[in-house]
Short mmCIF file of C-alpha atoms in Angstrom, two decimals:
data_model
loop_
_atom_site.label_atom_id
_atom_site.label_comp_id
_atom_site.label_asym_id
_atom_site.label_seq_id
_atom_site.Cartn_x
_atom_site.Cartn_y
_atom_site.Cartn_z
CA MET A 1 -20.20 68.58 -21.70
CA ALA A 2 -16.58 70.36 -20.99
CA LEU A 3 -13.95 68.01 -20.83
CA SER A 4 -12.75 68.47 -17.48
CA ASN A 5 -16.26 67.02 -17.15
CA VAL A 6 -15.58 64.12 -19.71
CA ALA A 7 -12.00 63.25 -17.89
CA THR A 8 -13.26 62.91 -14.28
CA MET A 9 -16.00 60.27 -15.85
CA VAL A 10 -13.15 58.66 -17.41
CA ARG A 11 -12.06 58.72 -14.07
CA GLY A 12 -14.52 56.78 -12.56
CA LEU A 13 -15.69 54.07 -15.15
CA LEU A 14 -11.85 53.34 -14.80
CA LEU A 15 -11.68 53.09 -11.23
CA VAL A 16 -15.59 51.29 -10.70
CA ALA A 17 -13.09 48.23 -13.49
CA LEU A 18 -10.26 48.54 -11.32
CA VAL A 19 -12.23 48.32 -8.02
CA CYS A 20 -14.93 44.95 -9.88
CA ALA A 21 -11.85 42.80 -11.51
CA ALA A 22 -10.23 43.19 -7.67
CA HIS A 23 -13.07 42.22 -6.48
CA ALA A 24 -12.97 39.29 -9.75
CA ALA A 25 -9.48 38.93 -8.79
CA LYS A 26 -10.33 37.87 -5.24
CA ASP A 27 -13.26 35.38 -5.14
CA ALA A 28 -11.88 33.25 -7.96
CA PRO A 29 -10.19 29.60 -6.40
CA VAL A 30 -6.25 30.11 -6.88
CA ALA A 31 -3.93 26.90 -6.35
CA LYS A 32 -0.23 26.96 -4.60
CA ASP A 33 0.84 28.84 -7.59
CA GLY A 34 -1.02 31.37 -7.90
CA ALA A 35 -2.34 29.64 -11.08
CA ALA A 36 -6.85 29.70 -11.32
CA ALA A 37 -8.84 26.92 -10.37
CA ALA A 38 -10.19 28.23 -14.21
CA SER A 39 -7.10 27.11 -16.33
CA CYS A 40 -9.01 23.35 -15.88
CA ASP A 41 -11.66 23.08 -18.66
CA GLY A 42 -15.24 21.48 -17.60
CA GLY A 43 -13.92 19.57 -15.29
CA THR A 44 -10.79 18.39 -16.30
CA CYS A 45 -7.15 19.38 -15.13
CA ASP A 46 -4.67 18.77 -17.84
CA ILE A 47 -1.42 18.76 -16.46
CA THR A 48 0.77 20.36 -19.47
CA LYS A 49 -1.45 22.99 -20.15
CA LEU A 50 -0.03 23.93 -16.39
CA GLY A 51 3.62 24.29 -17.16
CA ALA A 52 4.37 20.38 -16.25
CA SER A 53 6.59 18.81 -19.10
CA GLY A 54 7.23 15.25 -19.85
CA ASN A 55 10.51 15.25 -20.78
CA GLY A 56 11.68 13.46 -17.86
CA LYS A 57 13.88 15.91 -16.34
CA THR A 58 11.80 18.96 -15.96
CA ASP A 59 10.27 19.65 -12.46
CA SER A 60 6.44 19.27 -12.93
CA THR A 61 5.49 19.23 -9.41
CA LYS A 62 4.11 22.63 -9.24
CA ALA A 63 1.14 21.37 -12.31
CA LEU A 64 0.44 18.66 -10.73
CA GLU A 65 -0.19 20.95 -7.04
CA THR A 66 -1.88 23.70 -9.75
CA ALA A 67 -4.25 20.66 -10.86
CA TRP A 68 -5.13 19.48 -7.15
CA ALA A 69 -6.36 23.18 -5.81
CA SER A 70 -7.77 23.16 -8.92
CA ALA A 71 -9.78 19.62 -8.90
CA CYS A 72 -11.18 19.90 -5.39
CA GLY A 73 -11.89 22.94 -5.37
CA GLY A 74 -14.46 21.82 -7.61
CA THR A 75 -17.91 20.87 -7.44
CA GLY A 76 -18.93 17.48 -8.90
CA LYS A 77 -16.69 15.42 -11.28
CA GLN A 78 -13.20 16.02 -11.70
CA LYS A 79 -9.89 15.00 -13.57
CA ILE A 80 -6.31 15.96 -12.89
CA LEU A 81 -5.34 14.41 -16.55
CA ILE A 82 -0.90 12.89 -17.22
CA PRO A 83 -0.74 12.37 -20.58
CA LYS A 84 0.93 10.43 -21.97
CA GLY A 85 5.08 11.24 -21.22
CA ASP A 86 7.63 11.16 -18.14
CA TYR A 87 7.14 13.91 -15.73
CA LEU A 88 9.60 14.59 -12.62
CA THR A 89 7.89 15.49 -9.13
CA GLY A 90 8.85 16.21 -6.17
CA PRO A 91 7.12 15.42 -2.92
CA LEU A 92 3.06 15.68 -3.82
CA ASN A 93 0.69 15.94 -0.69
CA PHE A 94 -3.09 16.34 -1.62
CA LYS A 95 -5.09 17.54 0.70
CA GLY A 96 -8.70 17.18 1.59
CA PRO A 97 -11.93 17.28 2.24
CA CYS A 98 -12.61 18.10 -1.57
CA LYS A 99 -16.03 19.89 -2.48
CA GLY A 100 -16.45 16.56 -5.55
CA ASP A 101 -15.53 13.66 -6.26
CA VAL A 102 -11.52 13.79 -7.98
CA THR A 103 -10.46 11.04 -11.09
CA ILE A 104 -6.92 11.44 -11.28
CA GLN A 105 -6.04 9.78 -14.74
CA VAL A 106 -2.48 8.34 -14.93
CA ASP A 107 -2.49 7.69 -18.45
CA GLY A 108 1.95 8.13 -18.29
CA ASN A 109 4.15 7.98 -16.29
CA LEU A 110 4.85 10.28 -12.36
CA LEU A 111 8.63 9.56 -12.19
CA ALA A 112 9.89 10.34 -8.26
CA SER A 113 12.83 12.78 -7.48
CA THR A 114 16.10 11.30 -5.95
CA ASP A 115 16.76 13.49 -4.64
CA LEU A 116 15.71 12.62 -0.39
CA SER A 117 16.73 16.17 0.76
CA GLN A 118 13.31 16.49 -1.42
CA TYR A 119 11.32 14.76 1.43
CA LYS A 120 9.85 15.14 4.22
CA SER A 121 8.15 11.62 4.22
CA ASN A 122 6.49 10.25 1.62
CA TRP A 123 6.01 11.08 -2.12
CA ILE A 124 2.17 10.50 -3.22
CA GLU A 125 0.04 11.65 0.23
CA ILE A 126 -3.68 12.09 -0.04
CA LEU A 127 -4.94 12.54 2.56
CA ARG A 128 -8.79 12.73 3.95
CA VAL A 129 -10.15 12.31 0.13
CA ASP A 130 -13.64 10.74 -0.68
CA ASN A 131 -14.93 8.85 -3.73
CA LEU A 132 -11.48 9.52 -5.03
CA VAL A 133 -10.11 7.31 -8.52
CA ILE A 134 -7.03 6.89 -9.41
CA THR A 135 -6.98 4.77 -12.59
CA GLY A 136 -5.05 3.87 -15.65
CA LYS A 137 -2.30 3.05 -17.72
CA GLY A 138 -0.13 5.13 -16.62
CA LYS A 139 2.94 4.09 -14.33
CA LEU A 140 4.00 6.01 -10.65
CA ASP A 141 7.91 4.88 -10.87
CA GLY A 142 9.76 5.54 -7.85
CA GLN A 143 12.92 5.24 -9.21
CA GLY A 144 14.12 3.35 -6.46
CA PRO A 145 17.04 2.08 -7.47
CA ALA A 146 19.01 5.38 -7.07
CA VAL A 147 18.74 4.97 -3.86
CA TRP A 148 18.18 1.76 -2.60
CA ASN A 149 21.60 2.29 -0.65
CA LYS A 150 20.73 4.08 2.10
CA ASN A 151 18.30 1.31 3.43
CA SER A 152 20.12 0.64 6.37
CA CYS A 153 16.90 -1.12 8.14
CA ALA A 154 18.64 -4.76 7.78
CA LYS A 155 21.05 -3.12 10.24
CA LYS A 156 19.67 -0.92 12.92
CA TYR A 157 15.85 -1.43 14.40
CA ASP A 158 15.17 2.71 14.04
CA CYS A 159 16.60 3.48 10.35
CA LYS A 160 15.47 6.10 8.68
CA ILE A 161 12.22 5.39 6.66
CA LEU A 162 12.64 6.41 2.95
CA PRO A 163 10.11 7.64 1.17
CA ASN A 164 6.89 5.23 0.57
CA SER A 165 4.97 5.77 -3.75
CA LEU A 166 1.75 5.99 -2.73
CA VAL A 167 0.37 7.09 0.44
CA LEU A 168 -3.66 7.42 1.06
CA ASP A 169 -4.15 8.07 4.82
CA TYR A 170 -8.30 8.14 5.66
CA VAL A 171 -9.73 7.58 2.43
CA ASN A 172 -13.63 6.74 1.95
CA ASN A 173 -14.89 4.18 -0.96
CA GLY A 174 -11.96 5.11 -2.94
CA GLU A 175 -10.36 2.91 -6.06
CA VAL A 176 -7.20 2.41 -7.51
CA SER A 177 -6.59 0.18 -10.63
CA GLY A 178 -4.99 -0.32 -13.83
CA ILE A 179 -1.64 1.42 -12.98
CA THR A 180 1.71 -0.10 -12.55
CA LEU A 181 3.76 1.45 -8.82
CA LEU A 182 7.72 0.71 -9.91
CA ASN A 183 10.42 0.38 -7.97
CA SER A 184 9.50 1.92 -5.04
CA LYS A 185 12.09 3.74 -2.58
CA PHE A 186 9.98 2.33 0.42
CA PHE A 187 6.47 1.09 0.40
CA HIS A 188 4.27 1.17 -2.97
CA MET A 189 1.69 1.99 -1.79
CA ASN A 190 0.32 2.06 1.91
CA VAL A 191 -2.76 2.83 2.63
CA PHE A 192 -4.07 3.63 6.37
CA GLN A 193 -7.60 5.08 8.23
CA CYS A 194 -9.54 3.81 5.43
CA LYS A 195 -13.18 2.10 4.02
CA ASP A 196 -13.94 0.48 1.79
CA MET A 197 -11.33 0.69 -0.69
CA VAL A 198 -10.42 -1.38 -4.39
CA ILE A 199 -7.61 -1.83 -5.82
CA LYS A 200 -7.55 -3.59 -8.67
CA ASP A 201 -5.81 -4.33 -11.80
CA VAL A 202 -2.92 -2.87 -10.63
CA THR A 203 0.56 -4.05 -11.42
CA VAL A 204 3.73 -4.18 -8.87
CA SER A 205 6.98 -4.41 -9.54
CA ALA A 206 10.44 -4.03 -7.70
CA PRO A 207 13.57 -7.51 -7.84
CA GLY A 208 12.77 -9.24 -5.00
CA ASP A 209 16.65 -7.90 -3.36
CA SER A 210 14.98 -4.56 -2.92
CA PRO A 211 14.74 -3.42 0.57
CA ASN A 212 11.44 -2.92 2.03
CA THR A 213 9.68 -2.76 -0.90
CA ASP A 214 6.77 -4.17 -0.32
CA GLY A 215 3.57 -4.00 -2.56
CA ILE A 216 0.88 -3.41 -0.54
CA HIS A 217 0.86 -2.32 3.18
CA MET A 218 -2.58 -1.86 5.05
CA GLY A 219 -3.33 -0.98 8.62
CA ASP A 220 -6.26 -0.16 10.70
CA SER A 221 -8.57 -0.03 7.73
CA THR A 222 -11.60 -1.70 6.95
CA GLY A 223 -13.74 -2.71 3.73
CA VAL A 224 -10.30 -3.32 1.51
CA SER A 225 -10.27 -4.98 -1.35
CA ILE A 226 -7.47 -7.20 -3.68
CA ILE A 227 -8.69 -7.57 -6.80
CA ASN A 228 -6.39 -9.18 -10.09
CA THR A 229 -3.45 -8.25 -8.47
CA ASN A 230 0.60 -9.43 -9.89
CA ILE A 231 2.61 -7.93 -7.15
CA ALA A 232 6.66 -8.53 -7.31
CA CYS A 233 8.77 -7.08 -4.58
CA GLY A 234 11.37 -7.08 -2.22
CA ASP A 235 9.31 -7.99 0.84
CA ASP A 236 5.84 -8.51 1.72
CA CYS A 237 2.84 -8.76 -1.77
CA ILE A 238 0.76 -7.49 1.01
CA SER A 239 0.61 -7.41 4.60
CA ILE A 240 -1.94 -6.51 6.81
CA GLY A 241 -1.51 -4.71 9.93
CA PRO A 242 -2.96 -4.16 13.21
CA GLY A 243 -6.47 -2.81 12.91
CA SER A 244 -7.81 -4.00 9.73
CA THR A 245 -11.01 -5.85 9.53
CA LYS A 246 -13.29 -7.01 6.50
CA ILE A 247 -10.10 -7.96 3.98
CA ASN A 248 -11.11 -9.23 0.60
CA ILE A 249 -7.78 -10.17 -1.20
CA THR A 250 -9.09 -12.17 -4.42
CA GLY A 251 -6.88 -13.21 -7.70
CA VAL A 252 -3.11 -11.67 -6.33
CA THR A 253 -0.23 -12.60 -8.24
CA CYS A 254 3.05 -13.63 -5.35
CA GLY A 255 6.31 -13.27 -6.89
CA PRO A 256 9.37 -12.90 -5.87
CA GLY A 257 8.30 -10.83 -2.10
CA HIS A 258 8.08 -12.22 1.01
CA GLY A 259 4.63 -13.75 0.57
CA ILE A 260 0.41 -12.62 1.23
CA SER A 261 1.37 -11.80 5.02
CA ILE A 262 -0.51 -10.94 7.89
CA GLY A 263 1.15 -8.95 10.77
CA SER A 264 4.38 -7.79 11.55
CA LEU A 265 2.06 -7.71 15.47
CA GLY A 266 3.18 -7.03 18.18
CA ARG A 267 5.01 -4.57 17.07
CA TYR A 268 3.30 -1.53 18.97
CA LYS A 269 1.73 0.04 21.69
CA ASP A 270 -1.55 -0.43 21.45
CA GLU A 271 -2.30 -1.92 18.35
CA LYS A 272 -5.79 -3.30 17.29
CA ASP A 273 -7.29 -7.03 16.17
CA VAL A 274 -6.82 -8.24 12.94
CA THR A 275 -10.32 -10.66 11.73
CA ASP A 276 -12.62 -11.00 9.11
CA ILE A 277 -9.84 -11.94 6.60
CA THR A 278 -10.01 -14.08 3.36
CA VAL A 279 -7.78 -14.69 0.80
CA LYS A 280 -8.47 -16.32 -2.23
CA ASP A 281 -7.86 -18.32 -5.45
CA CYS A 282 -4.13 -16.83 -5.25
CA THR A 283 -1.10 -18.07 -7.27
CA LEU A 284 2.65 -17.73 -5.05
CA LYS A 285 5.29 -17.87 -7.39
CA LYS A 286 9.12 -18.27 -6.10
CA SER A 287 8.31 -16.53 -2.91
CA SER A 288 10.47 -16.94 0.45
CA ASN A 289 7.11 -16.68 2.34
CA GLY A 290 3.45 -18.81 0.97
CA LEU A 291 0.79 -17.55 3.44
CA ARG A 292 1.83 -16.26 6.72
CA ILE A 293 1.15 -14.41 10.39
CA LYS A 294 3.39 -13.26 11.94
CA ALA A 295 4.00 -12.12 15.46
CA TYR A 296 5.99 -9.96 17.47
CA GLU A 297 7.80 -13.32 20.53
CA ASP A 298 8.06 -9.76 22.90
CA ALA A 299 4.70 -8.53 21.72
CA LYS A 300 3.96 -4.67 23.45
CA SER A 301 0.36 -4.99 22.78
CA VAL A 302 -2.30 -7.77 23.58
CA LEU A 303 -3.98 -8.63 20.49
CA THR A 304 -6.22 -10.80 18.50
CA ALA A 305 -6.20 -12.21 14.95
CA SER A 306 -9.06 -14.51 14.66
CA LYS A 307 -12.00 -15.56 11.26
CA ILE A 308 -8.63 -15.97 8.66
CA HIS A 309 -9.46 -17.80 5.93
CA TYR A 310 -7.07 -19.15 2.69
CA GLU A 311 -8.57 -21.14 0.16
CA ASN A 312 -7.85 -21.51 -3.97
CA ILE A 313 -4.22 -21.79 -2.77
CA LYS A 314 -1.49 -22.94 -5.91
CA MET A 315 2.13 -22.56 -4.91
CA GLU A 316 4.92 -22.95 -7.39
CA ASP A 317 7.90 -23.71 -5.29
CA ALA A 318 6.99 -20.90 -2.63
CA GLY A 319 9.36 -21.39 0.78
CA ASN A 320 7.05 -21.77 3.88
CA PRO A 321 4.22 -21.76 1.53
CA ILE A 322 2.10 -22.37 5.26
CA ILE A 323 3.23 -20.82 8.17
CA ILE A 324 1.88 -19.16 11.21
CA ASP A 325 4.93 -16.84 13.43
CA MET A 326 4.48 -16.51 16.61
CA LYS A 327 8.33 -15.80 17.24
CA TYR A 328 9.03 -13.86 14.18
CA CYS A 329 12.21 -10.82 15.75
CA PRO A 330 14.42 -10.00 12.55
CA ASN A 331 17.02 -8.78 12.32
CA LYS A 332 17.46 -10.19 16.30
CA ILE A 333 16.24 -6.66 18.07
CA CYS A 334 13.26 -8.93 20.35
CA THR A 335 13.51 -10.36 23.59
CA ALA A 336 13.65 -13.87 23.36
CA SER A 337 11.33 -14.82 26.00
CA GLY A 338 8.41 -16.79 24.23
CA ALA A 339 5.73 -14.13 26.68
CA SER A 340 3.40 -13.55 23.59
CA LYS A 341 0.24 -11.29 23.96
CA VAL A 342 -1.01 -12.27 20.62
CA THR A 343 -3.38 -14.41 20.14
CA VAL A 344 -4.12 -16.80 16.72
CA LYS A 345 -7.52 -18.41 16.42
CA ASP A 346 -9.75 -19.03 13.86
CA VAL A 347 -8.10 -19.78 10.95
CA SER A 348 -8.78 -22.62 8.32
CA PHE A 349 -6.45 -23.74 5.26
CA LYS A 350 -8.70 -25.04 2.12
CA ASN A 351 -7.61 -26.60 -1.42
CA VAL A 352 -3.29 -24.86 -1.12
CA THR A 353 -1.93 -26.90 -3.75
CA GLY A 354 1.33 -26.90 -5.32
CA THR A 355 5.39 -27.32 -4.50
CA SER A 356 7.32 -26.24 -1.53
CA SER A 357 10.98 -24.62 -1.81
CA THR A 358 11.54 -25.90 1.64
CA PRO A 359 11.15 -28.64 3.10
CA GLU A 360 9.01 -27.51 5.88
CA ALA A 361 5.58 -27.34 3.66
CA VAL A 362 3.69 -26.82 6.91
CA SER A 363 5.54 -24.24 9.48
CA LEU A 364 2.83 -23.25 12.98
CA LEU A 365 5.14 -22.07 15.35
CA CYS A 366 2.41 -20.79 17.90
CA SER A 367 3.42 -19.42 21.66
CA ASP A 368 3.39 -22.00 24.68
CA LYS A 369 2.20 -19.20 26.44
CA ILE A 370 -1.32 -19.19 24.28
CA PRO A 371 -1.01 -21.35 21.99
CA CYS A 372 -3.14 -20.98 18.58
CA THR A 373 -6.62 -22.52 18.16
CA GLY A 374 -9.18 -23.40 15.57
CA VAL A 375 -6.89 -23.95 13.02
CA THR A 376 -8.33 -25.95 10.18
CA MET A 377 -6.58 -27.84 7.28
CA ASP A 378 -8.72 -29.13 4.54
CA GLY A 379 -6.82 -30.05 0.70
CA VAL A 380 -4.03 -28.37 1.93
CA GLU A 381 -1.36 -30.77 -1.28
CA VAL A 382 2.23 -29.16 -1.30
CA GLU A 383 5.09 -31.19 -1.57
CA TYR A 384 9.07 -30.37 -1.45
CA SER A 385 10.21 -29.77 -4.92
CA GLY A 386 13.68 -30.93 -3.52
CA THR A 387 15.84 -33.97 -3.75
CA ASN A 388 17.42 -33.81 -0.94
CA ASN A 389 15.22 -33.97 1.44
CA LYS A 390 11.00 -34.67 2.14
CA THR A 391 7.92 -32.84 2.61
CA MET A 392 7.61 -32.06 6.20
CA ALA A 393 5.39 -30.01 8.71
CA VAL A 394 6.09 -28.53 11.85
CA CYS A 395 3.62 -27.94 14.30
CA LYS A 396 4.22 -25.89 18.01
CA ASN A 397 1.72 -25.57 19.96
CA ALA A 398 -1.25 -25.35 17.33
CA LYS A 399 -4.24 -26.91 18.22
CA GLY A 400 -6.93 -28.22 14.93
CA SER A 401 -7.81 -30.65 12.26
CA ALA A 402 -6.40 -31.71 9.07
CA THR A 403 -9.38 -33.63 6.72
CA GLY A 404 -8.05 -34.40 3.32
CA CYS A 405 -4.79 -33.88 3.52
CA LEU A 406 -1.61 -35.81 2.34
CA LYS A 407 -0.28 -37.50 5.53
CA GLU A 408 3.24 -35.99 5.87
CA LEU A 409 1.15 -32.08 6.91
CA ALA A 410 -1.77 -33.49 8.81
CA CYS A 411 0.89 -32.22 11.98
CA LEU A 412 -2.43 -30.64 13.82
#
């Protein structure tokens, strides 16, 4: 064969090889930073193999984004592994829907950047993902102490909101278990428009004076269970916002914090009802409130909170152990008109015992325009732990019944 023919054949083979390689590269799933999804072995994406460094100083954001792109794009069971170590990250936006089921295994600690200019909204936000699992013994550290002094919400109604740590939006059949959420800049966890979520064996930890560091907030969600979880924070341990239904809270310890709250209700227009809420076998330790339902006196929405049941609750020097506050008005920002549009009905308190740090162990402060109805207390025995006053109940515009309670508390 002539040398020219050989050269032609070689050039042809090289061209075919190049074309095939180009097609292969084009067809491979590519992560945001250009890494192919094939970089995750056997359905497990170890972020350290994607460039993450566990020294607590190197930015590992891209490695986590690469891992998410691969795991969410893979079929079947997919895992993102965060090994032991400290991994600094900026904002992470993990969007679905995903092709398979993703588990984020948190064995190490994620540290949120303290540079607020990096954030458009939240730190870790997961959107439209079904069958999501976040589990492990590691921490999501919001590093809030570095920026809490930037929070002006105690002074301004329309304050700039700092980043929430973990936000789950439109997540169905999800689980968060085992992890610790530490020192969030704002809320530790926010659950919005989710369905059939289980949050169990989680720890939330922040100082009692840290601003707006709610433990777990939820809104417009149904079928959420919070089980065997310990929460210490600077705001509500759990806040159940408008549109929440079929909520189960069991075995939660709260304190310090502002208690387990429904609301606040009525702040915004077009809020939806809250119904079918059960809180059982919980302990409140030195929290500023205990079991609280709060609605704005000048509520902008017409809505109802109903079918709410509290049972087997222990108070350990909790302030305001039982409180329905239909004149809620933080920072004096409301119009004290008394024209509430929120209805509270069918609320039961059973076997609520222990001690109160305030003389008022029961405060039912309902609206004169729309009284609370169907309120029952059975076995409510909470005593003021101080010596300068006596245990008392304050009941206004509340209708219902009390049986087996301390005589000082039977105000219904």
